[in-house]
Amino acid sequence: MSAQPSRQQPLPRPTPVPGTATVAMFTSPTSWVESDAVAQCHQVAALDGMLHVAAMPDLHPGKGAPIGAAMASRVLYPFLVGSDIGCGIAVFPISLKRPVPERLAARFPDLDRALDPDRDADDPAWSVLTGDIPAGHVESLGTVGRGNHFVELARVETVAAPDHARRLGLTASDLVLIVHSGSRGLGERILREHTSVHGAGPAPDPAGYLAAHDDAVRWGSLNRRLLAARVAHALGAVPTEPVIDQCHNLVEVRDDGIYLHRKGAAPGDGRDVLIAGTRGTRSYVVAAHAGPEANHSVAHGAGRKMSRADALRRGRAKHTVEELRRTPVGSLVVCGDRQLLFEEAPTAYKRIEQVIGDLVEHGLATPVASTVPVVTYKTADVGSTPTRDRRDHRRGRGRP
DNA sequence: ATGTAC
């Protein structure tokens, strides 16, 4: 059984405890917040040098550190950013004549297959590469990854702030590609190089860590552009520049030398952010205007309500695979991995409208537009090669 | 969320 959520009190904020950092919860009495995640916020608050922890309404427990939190400290802690340094969400306008989900779902390219600069030198997606490949890291370039990562074709549904949406180039009924992906093995390697020596301790050489971190942030952004370009070409469209591209796993050095760690929290100081719902619900473009109390941050998505294990157990009892591949909003899910299909079921996530409502109530963001999924790509479908396991493809043992 | 170990 999953842990029952505790009902959090709204602001005013908790009284600071001497010797520890302050913790501010940007939730409301009706928010679903697991007590384990709140406990993690207080554990982080007790770290040396920690100043202030801001918990977003999508807060949920992570490995050691909470997800959906922005943490300001005098000391740089790599584990608070986690392994997927540079993970973020980007939005690319796309023009398609007849967006029929069934036809488009079948045309998505295999985004588990990396783009090799030599073997795939002719791939038109390389047009988005204008400089060097950050850190020279070629492995897994152009792949979406697993977990909560996805590439989604979505339609702009409602526009709440028309002028703002127009400045972003977004109008109702427009199509967009939403790309949620990170730095794959590169960020993982950077964290491991730190933790293998220093564990969860601070970075003894912040400049060294930050140089590698910044490469991963650039790599993640490039990867999102490559993913969007691969899909655009496959769907017969022209690649575009992102109108939004915000990273939600990173550390920022503020002007006062404070390290602002964001883990599943997007920069909220005057930025436009897409806050992802699920593959079966809306996502929201918001104008973020979060101040110091929120560590200049906003939520990054709906936030998990169930652990992956719970989602798998409960999902198998509740849903069929067919139900999960066609969502209540009529969109299709491309996902050849049954387990991932259950783990990422919309019911495993909090209600996105509650998350957005909490941000609005606390004055952190203003909705600009909502999008509704058309096709959500997770991992290549297995339909065309029923006798062969996906792993054989990735290991390059022949092709169909 | 990840590449790798079990």
mmCIF file of C-alpha atoms (C1' of nucleotides) in Angstrom:
data_model
loop_
_atom_site.group_PDB
_atom_site.id
_atom_site.type_symbol
_atom_site.label_atom_id
_atom_site.label_comp_id
_atom_site.label_asym_id
_atom_site.label_seq_id
_atom_site.Cartn_x
_atom_site.Cartn_y
_atom_site.Cartn_z
ATOM 1 C CA MET A 1 0.000 0.000 0.000
ATOM 2 C CA SER A 2 1.184 3.473 -0.728
ATOM 3 C CA ALA A 3 1.650 5.999 2.025
ATOM 4 C CA GLN A 4 -1.361 8.150 2.726
ATOM 5 C CA PRO A 5 -0.831 11.809 1.935
ATOM 6 C CA SER A 6 -0.743 14.262 4.753
ATOM 7 C CA ARG A 7 -2.825 17.402 4.461
ATOM 8 C CA GLN A 8 -0.515 20.346 4.363
ATOM 9 C CA GLN A 9 -1.379 23.704 5.851
ATOM 10 C CA PRO A 10 -1.296 26.739 3.577
ATOM 11 C CA LEU A 11 1.002 29.701 4.100
ATOM 12 C CA PRO A 12 1.853 31.465 6.502
ATOM 13 C CA ARG A 13 5.082 29.542 6.503
ATOM 14 C CA PRO A 14 6.493 27.392 9.259
ATOM 15 C CA THR A 15 8.483 29.222 11.896
ATOM 16 C CA PRO A 16 12.215 28.915 11.254
ATOM 17 C CA VAL A 17 13.941 26.470 13.590
ATOM 18 C CA PRO A 18 17.242 27.905 14.863
ATOM 19 C CA GLY A 19 20.209 26.194 13.274
ATOM 20 C CA THR A 20 18.287 24.825 10.327
ATOM 21 C CA ALA A 21 17.030 26.265 7.086
ATOM 22 C CA THR A 22 13.453 27.380 6.560
ATOM 23 C CA VAL A 23 11.032 25.154 4.643
ATOM 24 C CA ALA A 24 8.171 26.738 2.704
ATOM 25 C CA MET A 25 5.411 24.576 1.259
ATOM 26 C CA PHE A 26 3.676 25.980 -1.814
ATOM 27 C CA THR A 27 0.761 23.606 -1.452
ATOM 28 C CA SER A 28 -2.776 23.967 -0.134
ATOM 29 C CA PRO A 29 -5.031 22.059 2.283
ATOM 30 C CA THR A 30 -6.378 20.007 -0.631
ATOM 31 C CA SER A 31 -2.970 19.127 -2.150
ATOM 32 C CA TRP A 32 -1.799 15.515 -2.165
ATOM 33 C CA VAL A 33 1.582 15.567 -0.421
ATOM 34 C CA GLU A 34 3.267 12.433 0.898
ATOM 35 C CA SER A 35 4.687 12.795 4.378
ATOM 36 C CA ASP A 36 7.896 11.058 3.193
ATOM 37 C CA ALA A 37 8.496 13.913 0.771
ATOM 38 C CA VAL A 38 7.948 16.536 3.478
ATOM 39 C CA ALA A 39 10.357 14.618 5.715
ATOM 40 C CA GLN A 40 12.947 14.730 2.916
ATOM 41 C CA CYS A 41 12.550 18.517 2.712
ATOM 42 C CA HIS A 42 13.358 18.785 6.414
ATOM 43 C CA GLN A 43 16.322 16.435 6.059
ATOM 44 C CA VAL A 44 17.672 18.667 3.281
ATOM 45 C CA ALA A 45 16.987 21.743 5.441
ATOM 46 C CA ALA A 46 19.284 20.300 8.112
ATOM 47 C CA LEU A 47 22.284 20.048 5.759
ATOM 48 C CA ASP A 48 25.297 22.255 6.456
ATOM 49 C CA GLY A 49 24.993 25.640 4.813
ATOM 50 C CA MET A 50 21.362 25.179 3.789
ATOM 51 C CA LEU A 51 19.354 28.403 3.863
ATOM 52 C CA HIS A 52 15.893 27.813 2.453
ATOM 53 C CA VAL A 53 13.885 24.952 0.938
ATOM 54 C CA ALA A 54 10.852 25.710 -1.231
ATOM 55 C CA ALA A 55 8.547 22.758 -1.898
ATOM 56 C CA MET A 56 6.419 22.972 -5.024
ATOM 57 C CA PRO A 57 2.902 21.493 -5.277
ATOM 58 C CA ASP A 58 4.233 18.579 -7.372
ATOM 59 C CA LEU A 59 6.497 17.526 -4.481
ATOM 60 C CA HIS A 60 7.045 13.782 -4.120
ATOM 61 C CA PRO A 61 9.726 11.536 -2.618
ATOM 62 C CA GLY A 62 12.947 11.024 -4.529
ATOM 63 C CA LYS A 63 16.129 9.051 -3.918
ATOM 64 C CA GLY A 64 17.534 10.842 -0.900
ATOM 65 C CA ALA A 65 16.299 14.252 -1.968
ATOM 66 C CA PRO A 66 12.759 15.399 -2.683
ATOM 67 C CA ILE A 67 11.542 15.963 -6.247
ATOM 68 C CA GLY A 68 9.675 19.207 -6.832
ATOM 69 C CA ALA A 69 11.876 21.366 -4.628
ATOM 70 C CA ALA A 70 14.226 24.340 -4.940
ATOM 71 C CA MET A 71 16.985 24.419 -2.342
ATOM 72 C CA ALA A 72 19.206 27.436 -1.609
ATOM 73 C CA SER A 73 22.505 26.812 0.129
ATOM 74 C CA ARG A 74 25.908 28.346 0.802
ATOM 75 C CA VAL A 75 27.324 24.955 -0.196
ATOM 76 C CA LEU A 76 27.004 23.098 -3.519
ATOM 77 C CA TYR A 77 25.494 19.605 -3.120
ATOM 78 C CA PRO A 78 25.572 17.632 -6.415
ATOM 79 C CA PHE A 79 23.148 14.982 -5.112
ATOM 80 C CA LEU A 80 20.434 17.645 -4.744
ATOM 81 C CA VAL A 81 20.439 18.069 -8.535
ATOM 82 C CA GLY A 82 20.584 14.306 -9.054
ATOM 83 C CA SER A 83 21.852 12.279 -11.962
ATOM 84 C CA ASP A 84 19.739 13.738 -14.748
ATOM 85 C CA ILE A 85 21.518 17.094 -14.807
ATOM 86 C CA GLY A 86 20.018 19.265 -17.544
ATOM 87 C CA CYS A 87 16.670 17.521 -17.720
ATOM 88 C CA GLY A 88 13.988 19.883 -18.916
ATOM 89 C CA ILE A 89 10.929 20.511 -21.040
ATOM 90 C CA ALA A 90 10.920 22.312 -24.375
ATOM 91 C CA VAL A 91 8.043 23.345 -26.661
ATOM 92 C CA PHE A 92 8.404 23.497 -30.448
ATOM 93 C CA PRO A 93 5.672 24.761 -32.799
ATOM 94 C CA ILE A 94 4.913 22.302 -35.603
ATOM 95 C CA SER A 95 2.656 22.534 -38.660
ATOM 96 C CA LEU A 96 0.848 19.424 -39.873
ATOM 97 C CA LYS A 97 -1.955 19.211 -42.382
ATOM 98 C CA ARG A 98 -4.143 16.465 -40.958
ATOM 99 C CA PRO A 99 -3.214 15.476 -37.408
ATOM 100 C CA VAL A 100 -4.825 12.024 -37.252
ATOM 101 C CA PRO A 101 -3.410 10.337 -34.110
ATOM 102 C CA GLU A 102 -3.374 6.814 -35.608
ATOM 103 C CA ARG A 103 -1.465 7.843 -38.705
ATOM 104 C CA LEU A 104 0.992 10.093 -36.887
ATOM 105 C CA ALA A 105 1.706 7.589 -34.107
ATOM 106 C CA ALA A 106 2.863 5.105 -36.744
ATOM 107 C CA ARG A 107 5.259 7.648 -38.254
ATOM 108 C CA PHE A 108 7.231 8.514 -35.112
ATOM 109 C CA PRO A 109 10.893 7.487 -35.557
ATOM 110 C CA ASP A 110 12.648 5.083 -33.180
ATOM 111 C CA LEU A 111 13.824 7.501 -30.467
ATOM 112 C CA ASP A 112 15.658 4.758 -28.562
ATOM 113 C CA ARG A 113 18.163 4.587 -31.406
ATOM 114 C CA ALA A 114 20.961 7.143 -31.019
ATOM 115 C CA LEU A 115 21.937 9.487 -33.840
ATOM 116 C CA ASP A 116 25.495 8.587 -34.753
ATOM 117 C CA PRO A 117 27.449 11.502 -36.268
ATOM 118 C CA ASP A 118 29.206 9.094 -38.665
ATOM 119 C CA ARG A 119 26.657 6.413 -39.464
ATOM 120 C CA ASP A 120 23.738 8.867 -39.530
ATOM 121 C CA ALA A 121 25.693 11.789 -40.998
ATOM 122 C CA ASP A 122 22.937 12.359 -43.576
ATOM 123 C CA ASP A 123 20.140 12.662 -40.991
ATOM 124 C CA PRO A 124 18.462 16.052 -41.511
ATOM 125 C CA ALA A 125 17.998 16.459 -37.734
ATOM 126 C CA TRP A 126 21.669 17.528 -37.494
ATOM 127 C CA SER A 127 20.603 20.887 -38.928
ATOM 128 C CA VAL A 128 19.810 22.006 -35.353
ATOM 129 C CA LEU A 129 23.432 21.407 -34.290
ATOM 130 C CA THR A 130 25.156 24.753 -34.730
ATOM 131 C CA GLY A 131 28.245 24.293 -32.536
ATOM 132 C CA ASP A 132 30.120 21.476 -30.876
ATOM 133 C CA ILE A 133 28.488 18.541 -29.125
ATOM 134 C CA PRO A 134 28.882 19.460 -25.415
ATOM 135 C CA ALA A 135 31.595 17.401 -23.676
ATOM 136 C CA GLY A 136 32.015 15.565 -26.991
ATOM 137 C CA HIS A 137 29.442 13.131 -25.602
ATOM 138 C CA VAL A 138 28.051 11.305 -28.651
ATOM 139 C CA GLU A 139 26.550 8.308 -26.843
ATOM 140 C CA SER A 140 22.719 8.255 -26.709
ATOM 141 C CA LEU A 141 22.470 11.557 -28.564
ATOM 142 C CA GLY A 142 18.960 12.055 -29.939
ATOM 143 C CA THR A 143 17.355 9.444 -27.669
ATOM 144 C CA VAL A 144 14.472 10.218 -25.344
ATOM 145 C CA GLY A 145 15.367 7.962 -22.402
ATOM 146 C CA ARG A 146 12.955 6.254 -20.000
ATOM 147 C CA GLY A 147 11.078 7.028 -16.812
ATOM 148 C CA ASN A 148 8.905 10.115 -17.188
ATOM 149 C CA HIS A 149 10.604 11.296 -20.384
ATOM 150 C CA PHE A 150 8.514 11.655 -23.533
ATOM 151 C CA VAL A 151 8.015 13.426 -26.836
ATOM 152 C CA GLU A 152 4.427 14.538 -27.273
ATOM 153 C CA LEU A 153 2.522 15.983 -30.180
ATOM 154 C CA ALA A 154 -0.082 18.205 -28.531
ATOM 155 C CA ARG A 155 -2.684 20.760 -29.496
ATOM 156 C CA VAL A 156 -3.036 24.178 -27.914
ATOM 157 C CA GLU A 157 -6.512 24.005 -26.425
ATOM 158 C CA THR A 158 -7.442 27.009 -24.310
ATOM 159 C CA VAL A 159 -5.634 30.331 -24.292
ATOM 160 C CA ALA A 160 -5.983 32.163 -20.987
ATOM 161 C CA ALA A 161 -3.647 35.076 -21.792
ATOM 162 C CA PRO A 162 -3.981 35.765 -25.541
ATOM 163 C CA ASP A 163 -1.377 38.532 -25.781
ATOM 164 C CA HIS A 164 1.188 36.528 -23.871
ATOM 165 C CA ALA A 165 0.433 33.399 -25.908
ATOM 166 C CA ARG A 166 0.759 35.371 -29.139
ATOM 167 C CA ARG A 167 4.175 36.664 -28.070
ATOM 168 C CA LEU A 168 5.161 33.004 -27.708
ATOM 169 C CA GLY A 169 3.716 32.280 -31.131
ATOM 170 C CA LEU A 170 0.939 30.119 -29.701
ATOM 171 C CA THR A 171 -2.705 30.304 -30.780
ATOM 172 C CA ALA A 172 -5.618 27.998 -29.988
ATOM 173 C CA SER A 173 -5.638 24.816 -32.137
ATOM 174 C CA ASP A 174 -1.917 25.171 -32.988
ATOM 175 C CA LEU A 175 0.147 22.000 -32.769
ATOM 176 C CA VAL A 176 3.326 21.745 -30.701
ATOM 177 C CA LEU A 177 5.940 19.134 -29.885
ATOM 178 C CA ILE A 178 6.597 18.931 -26.143
ATOM 179 C CA VAL A 179 9.943 17.289 -25.372
ATOM 180 C CA HIS A 180 10.824 16.157 -21.841
ATOM 181 C CA SER A 181 14.317 14.688 -21.752
ATOM 182 C CA GLY A 182 17.687 15.186 -20.167
ATOM 183 C CA SER A 183 21.378 14.436 -20.411
ATOM 184 C CA ARG A 184 21.114 10.602 -20.410
ATOM 185 C CA GLY A 185 24.389 8.960 -19.438
ATOM 186 C CA LEU A 186 26.381 12.190 -19.335
ATOM 187 C CA GLY A 187 24.748 13.669 -16.241
ATOM 188 C CA GLU A 188 24.661 10.267 -14.600
ATOM 189 C CA ARG A 189 28.428 9.960 -15.083
ATOM 190 C CA ILE A 190 29.058 13.450 -13.684
ATOM 191 C CA LEU A 191 27.119 12.714 -10.494
ATOM 192 C CA ARG A 192 28.728 9.289 -10.105
ATOM 193 C CA GLU A 193 32.206 10.791 -10.403
ATOM 194 C CA HIS A 194 31.336 13.044 -7.467
ATOM 195 C CA THR A 195 29.443 10.553 -5.293
ATOM 196 C CA SER A 196 31.998 7.762 -5.735
ATOM 197 C CA VAL A 197 34.460 9.937 -3.803
ATOM 198 C CA HIS A 198 32.341 12.345 -1.756
ATOM 199 C CA GLY A 199 28.963 10.607 -1.436
ATOM 200 C CA ALA A 200 26.187 13.056 -0.559
ATOM 201 C CA GLY A 201 28.773 15.584 0.629
ATOM 202 C CA PRO A 202 29.389 18.987 -0.915
ATOM 203 C CA ALA A 203 31.472 19.561 -4.034
ATOM 204 C CA PRO A 204 35.010 20.389 -2.818
ATOM 205 C CA ASP A 205 35.711 22.066 -6.175
ATOM 206 C CA PRO A 206 32.453 23.797 -7.141
ATOM 207 C CA ALA A 207 33.974 25.291 -10.309
ATOM 208 C CA GLY A 208 35.003 21.850 -11.534
ATOM 209 C CA TYR A 209 31.575 20.360 -10.897
ATOM 210 C CA LEU A 210 29.866 23.377 -12.432
ATOM 211 C CA ALA A 211 31.897 23.135 -15.652
ATOM 212 C CA ALA A 212 30.794 19.527 -16.148
ATOM 213 C CA HIS A 213 27.238 20.386 -15.017
ATOM 214 C CA ASP A 214 26.989 23.210 -17.554
ATOM 215 C CA ASP A 215 28.031 20.811 -20.324
ATOM 216 C CA ALA A 216 25.211 18.465 -19.284
ATOM 217 C CA VAL A 217 22.719 21.343 -19.262
ATOM 218 C CA ARG A 218 23.764 22.307 -22.804
ATOM 219 C CA TRP A 219 23.705 18.651 -23.875
ATOM 220 C CA GLY A 220 20.161 18.212 -22.551
ATOM 221 C CA SER A 221 18.957 21.258 -24.438
ATOM 222 C CA LEU A 222 20.656 20.077 -27.647
ATOM 223 C CA ASN A 223 19.124 16.635 -27.153
ATOM 224 C CA ARG A 224 15.628 18.120 -26.908
ATOM 225 C CA ARG A 225 16.223 20.023 -30.151
ATOM 226 C CA LEU A 226 17.493 16.913 -31.898
ATOM 227 C CA LEU A 227 14.502 14.902 -30.674
ATOM 228 C CA ALA A 228 12.065 17.540 -31.929
ATOM 229 C CA ALA A 229 13.874 17.736 -35.280
ATOM 230 C CA ARG A 230 13.843 13.945 -35.708
ATOM 231 C CA VAL A 231 10.108 13.832 -35.052
ATOM 232 C CA ALA A 232 9.344 16.891 -37.185
ATOM 233 C CA HIS A 233 11.149 15.371 -40.177
ATOM 234 C CA ALA A 234 9.473 11.995 -39.682
ATOM 235 C CA LEU A 235 6.042 13.661 -39.621
ATOM 236 C CA GLY A 236 6.815 15.682 -42.770
ATOM 237 C CA ALA A 237 7.240 19.002 -40.972
ATOM 238 C CA VAL A 238 10.029 21.543 -40.688
ATOM 239 C CA PRO A 239 12.090 21.663 -37.437
ATOM 240 C CA THR A 240 11.593 24.848 -35.420
ATOM 241 C CA GLU A 241 13.347 26.651 -32.601
ATOM 242 C CA PRO A 242 11.775 26.065 -29.176
ATOM 243 C CA VAL A 243 9.485 28.827 -27.880
ATOM 244 C CA ILE A 244 10.051 27.461 -24.357
ATOM 245 C CA ASP A 245 13.027 25.434 -23.064
ATOM 246 C CA GLN A 246 13.421 25.296 -19.298
ATOM 247 C CA CYS A 247 15.626 22.949 -17.357
ATOM 248 C CA HIS A 248 14.260 21.643 -14.026
ATOM 249 C CA ASN A 249 17.297 19.718 -12.725
ATOM 250 C CA LEU A 250 20.218 22.077 -12.300
ATOM 251 C CA VAL A 251 22.102 24.303 -9.904
ATOM 252 C CA GLU A 252 22.306 28.033 -10.468
ATOM 253 C CA VAL A 253 24.884 30.317 -8.874
ATOM 254 C CA ARG A 254 22.998 33.430 -7.772
ATOM 255 C CA ASP A 255 24.551 36.890 -7.750
ATOM 256 C CA ASP A 256 25.207 36.644 -4.008
ATOM 257 C CA GLY A 257 27.166 33.401 -4.490
ATOM 258 C CA ILE A 258 24.285 31.269 -3.175
ATOM 259 C CA TYR A 259 23.828 27.900 -4.865
ATOM 260 C CA LEU A 260 20.212 27.423 -5.912
ATOM 261 C CA HIS A 261 19.584 23.724 -6.525
ATOM 262 C CA ARG A 262 16.497 22.804 -8.491
ATOM 263 C CA LYS A 263 15.295 19.197 -8.470
ATOM 264 C CA GLY A 264 12.075 18.839 -10.420
ATOM 265 C CA ALA A 265 11.542 22.579 -10.125
ATOM 266 C CA ALA A 266 11.647 25.012 -13.043
ATOM 267 C CA PRO A 267 13.165 28.507 -12.972
ATOM 268 C CA GLY A 268 10.321 30.833 -12.081
ATOM 269 C CA ASP A 269 11.820 34.301 -12.186
ATOM 270 C CA GLY A 270 10.084 35.908 -15.150
ATOM 271 C CA ARG A 271 10.268 32.812 -17.301
ATOM 272 C CA ASP A 272 7.650 31.033 -19.405
ATOM 273 C CA VAL A 273 7.423 27.371 -18.444
ATOM 274 C CA LEU A 274 5.473 24.372 -19.670
ATOM 275 C CA ILE A 275 4.259 22.407 -16.663
ATOM 276 C CA ALA A 276 3.548 18.886 -17.851
ATOM 277 C CA GLY A 277 0.347 17.084 -16.914
ATOM 278 C CA THR A 278 0.269 13.462 -18.010
ATOM 279 C CA ARG A 279 -0.164 11.716 -21.343
ATOM 280 C CA GLY A 280 -3.896 11.564 -20.627
ATOM 281 C CA THR A 281 -4.439 15.075 -19.267
ATOM 282 C CA ARG A 282 -3.646 18.661 -20.150
ATOM 283 C CA SER A 283 -0.351 20.485 -19.737
ATOM 284 C CA TYR A 284 -0.093 24.206 -18.957
ATOM 285 C CA VAL A 285 2.085 26.980 -20.275
ATOM 286 C CA VAL A 286 2.467 29.502 -17.456
ATOM 287 C CA ALA A 287 4.133 32.861 -16.997
ATOM 288 C CA ALA A 288 6.187 32.308 -13.854
ATOM 289 C CA HIS A 289 6.884 35.127 -11.402
ATOM 290 C CA ALA A 290 8.199 33.387 -8.306
ATOM 291 C CA GLY A 291 10.113 35.386 -5.716
ATOM 292 C CA PRO A 292 12.708 34.569 -3.043
ATOM 293 C CA GLU A 293 10.252 32.755 -0.737
ATOM 294 C CA ALA A 294 9.737 30.209 -3.547
ATOM 295 C CA ASN A 295 13.470 30.226 -4.359
ATOM 296 C CA HIS A 296 12.531 31.801 -7.703
ATOM 297 C CA SER A 297 10.988 28.526 -8.858
ATOM 298 C CA VAL A 298 7.790 26.830 -9.947
ATOM 299 C CA ALA A 299 6.587 23.225 -10.314
ATOM 300 C CA HIS A 300 7.720 21.153 -13.288
ATOM 301 C CA GLY A 301 4.797 18.770 -13.700
ATOM 302 C CA ALA A 302 1.892 16.989 -12.064
ATOM 303 C CA GLY A 303 4.201 15.070 -9.714
ATOM 304 C CA ARG A 304 3.868 11.393 -8.941
ATOM 305 C CA LYS A 305 1.087 10.370 -6.576
ATOM 306 C CA MET A 306 2.132 6.704 -6.557
ATOM 307 C CA SER A 307 5.514 5.027 -6.581
ATOM 308 C CA ARG A 308 6.345 3.131 -9.762
ATOM 309 C CA ALA A 309 5.859 -0.155 -7.907
ATOM 310 C CA ASP A 310 2.400 0.904 -6.673
ATOM 311 C CA ALA A 311 1.397 2.176 -10.100
ATOM 312 C CA LEU A 312 2.380 -1.167 -11.635
ATOM 313 C CA ARG A 313 0.554 -3.240 -8.993
ATOM 314 C CA ARG A 314 -2.612 -1.187 -8.938
ATOM 315 C CA GLY A 315 -2.587 -0.505 -12.669
ATOM 316 C CA ARG A 316 -2.508 -4.186 -13.576
ATOM 317 C CA ALA A 317 -5.612 -4.731 -11.454
ATOM 318 C CA LYS A 318 -7.401 -1.674 -12.801
ATOM 319 C CA HIS A 319 -6.451 -1.119 -16.466
ATOM 320 C CA THR A 320 -5.926 -3.137 -19.618
ATOM 321 C CA VAL A 321 -3.043 -2.340 -21.958
ATOM 322 C CA GLU A 322 -5.572 -1.210 -24.568
ATOM 323 C CA GLU A 323 -7.105 1.296 -22.139
ATOM 324 C CA LEU A 324 -3.688 2.759 -21.431
ATOM 325 C CA ARG A 325 -2.712 3.095 -25.091
ATOM 326 C CA ARG A 326 -5.793 5.190 -25.878
ATOM 327 C CA THR A 327 -6.342 7.942 -23.310
ATOM 328 C CA PRO A 328 -9.604 9.586 -22.172
ATOM 329 C CA VAL A 329 -8.777 12.666 -24.272
ATOM 330 C CA GLY A 330 -8.557 10.539 -27.431
ATOM 331 C CA SER A 331 -4.774 10.631 -27.725
ATOM 332 C CA LEU A 332 -2.530 7.656 -28.421
ATOM 333 C CA VAL A 333 0.462 6.429 -26.435
ATOM 334 C CA VAL A 334 3.404 4.852 -28.272
ATOM 335 C CA CYS A 335 5.044 2.584 -25.695
ATOM 336 C CA GLY A 336 6.267 -0.908 -26.445
ATOM 337 C CA ASP A 337 7.204 -1.394 -22.793
ATOM 338 C CA ARG A 338 4.228 -2.774 -20.807
ATOM 339 C CA GLN A 339 5.743 -1.980 -17.436
ATOM 340 C CA LEU A 340 6.428 1.633 -18.392
ATOM 341 C CA LEU A 341 2.871 1.910 -19.716
ATOM 342 C CA PHE A 342 1.534 1.098 -16.241
ATOM 343 C CA GLU A 343 4.149 3.083 -14.308
ATOM 344 C CA GLU A 344 3.312 6.240 -16.235
ATOM 345 C CA ALA A 345 -0.478 5.837 -16.205
ATOM 346 C CA PRO A 346 -2.265 9.167 -15.666
ATOM 347 C CA THR A 347 -3.768 7.780 -12.442
ATOM 348 C CA ALA A 348 -0.233 7.488 -10.999
ATOM 349 C CA TYR A 349 0.047 11.293 -11.047
ATOM 350 C CA LYS A 350 -1.521 14.153 -9.120
ATOM 351 C CA ARG A 351 -4.194 16.298 -10.777
ATOM 352 C CA ILE A 352 -2.367 18.921 -12.830
ATOM 353 C CA GLU A 353 -5.187 21.443 -12.269
ATOM 354 C CA GLN A 354 -4.542 21.235 -8.520
ATOM 355 C CA VAL A 355 -0.823 21.882 -9.071
ATOM 356 C CA ILE A 356 -1.495 24.872 -11.337
ATOM 357 C CA GLY A 357 -4.176 26.118 -8.923
ATOM 358 C CA ASP A 358 -1.718 26.008 -6.015
ATOM 359 C CA LEU A 359 0.877 27.976 -8.019
ATOM 360 C CA VAL A 360 -1.736 30.599 -8.903
ATOM 361 C CA GLU A 361 -3.033 30.794 -5.335
ATOM 362 C CA HIS A 362 0.491 31.412 -4.033
ATOM 363 C CA GLY A 363 1.146 34.021 -6.725
ATOM 364 C CA LEU A 364 3.952 32.060 -8.397
ATOM 365 C CA ALA A 365 2.498 31.749 -11.887
ATOM 366 C CA THR A 366 -0.238 32.845 -14.267
ATOM 367 C CA PRO A 367 -1.688 30.389 -16.815
ATOM 368 C CA VAL A 368 -1.077 31.356 -20.438
ATOM 369 C CA ALA A 369 -2.420 28.363 -22.370
ATOM 370 C CA SER A 370 -3.231 24.686 -22.000
ATOM 371 C CA THR A 371 -2.308 21.864 -24.353
ATOM 372 C CA VAL A 372 -4.007 18.516 -24.864
ATOM 373 C CA PRO A 373 -2.109 15.404 -26.029
ATOM 374 C CA VAL A 374 -2.526 13.977 -29.552
ATOM 375 C CA VAL A 375 0.290 11.382 -29.572
ATOM 376 C CA THR A 376 2.655 10.717 -26.671
ATOM 377 C CA TYR A 377 5.786 8.796 -27.581
ATOM 378 C CA LYS A 378 7.556 6.907 -24.775
ATOM 379 C CA THR A 379 9.497 4.096 -26.436
ATOM 380 C CA ALA A 380 9.279 2.277 -29.745
ATOM 381 C CA ASP A 381 6.249 0.082 -30.261
ATOM 382 C CA VAL A 382 6.731 -3.653 -30.573
ATOM 383 C CA GLY A 383 3.779 -4.244 -32.888
ATOM 384 C CA SER A 384 5.743 -4.630 -36.123
ATOM 385 C CA THR A 385 8.197 -7.199 -34.726
ATOM 386 C CA PRO A 386 6.178 -9.366 -32.333
ATOM 387 C CA THR A 387 8.698 -12.207 -32.165
ATOM 388 C CA ARG A 388 11.682 -10.166 -31.178
ATOM 389 C CA ASP A 389 12.329 -8.411 -27.884
ATOM 390 C CA ARG A 390 13.043 -4.673 -27.827
ATOM 391 C CA ARG A 391 16.407 -5.297 -26.212
ATOM 392 C CA ASP A 392 17.624 -7.083 -29.319
ATOM 393 C CA HIS A 393 17.073 -3.901 -31.321
ATOM 394 C CA ARG A 394 19.000 -1.742 -28.914
ATOM 395 C CA ARG A 395 21.866 -4.193 -28.897
ATOM 396 C CA GLY A 396 21.948 -3.948 -32.680
ATOM 397 C CA ARG A 397 21.301 -7.655 -33.301
ATOM 398 C CA GLY A 398 19.938 -7.264 -36.791
ATOM 399 C CA ARG A 399 16.981 -5.278 -38.020
ATOM 400 C CA PRO A 400 13.578 -6.289 -39.258
ATOM 401 C "C1'" DA B 1 16.360 8.166 -14.619
ATOM 402 C "C1'" DT B 2 20.486 5.767 -15.627
ATOM 403 C "C1'" DG B 3 23.971 2.195 -17.457
ATOM 404 C "C1'" DT B 4 25.189 -1.826 -15.536
ATOM 405 C "C1'" DA B 5 25.153 -5.585 -12.550
ATOM 406 C "C1'" DC B 6 22.652 -9.574 -11.027
#
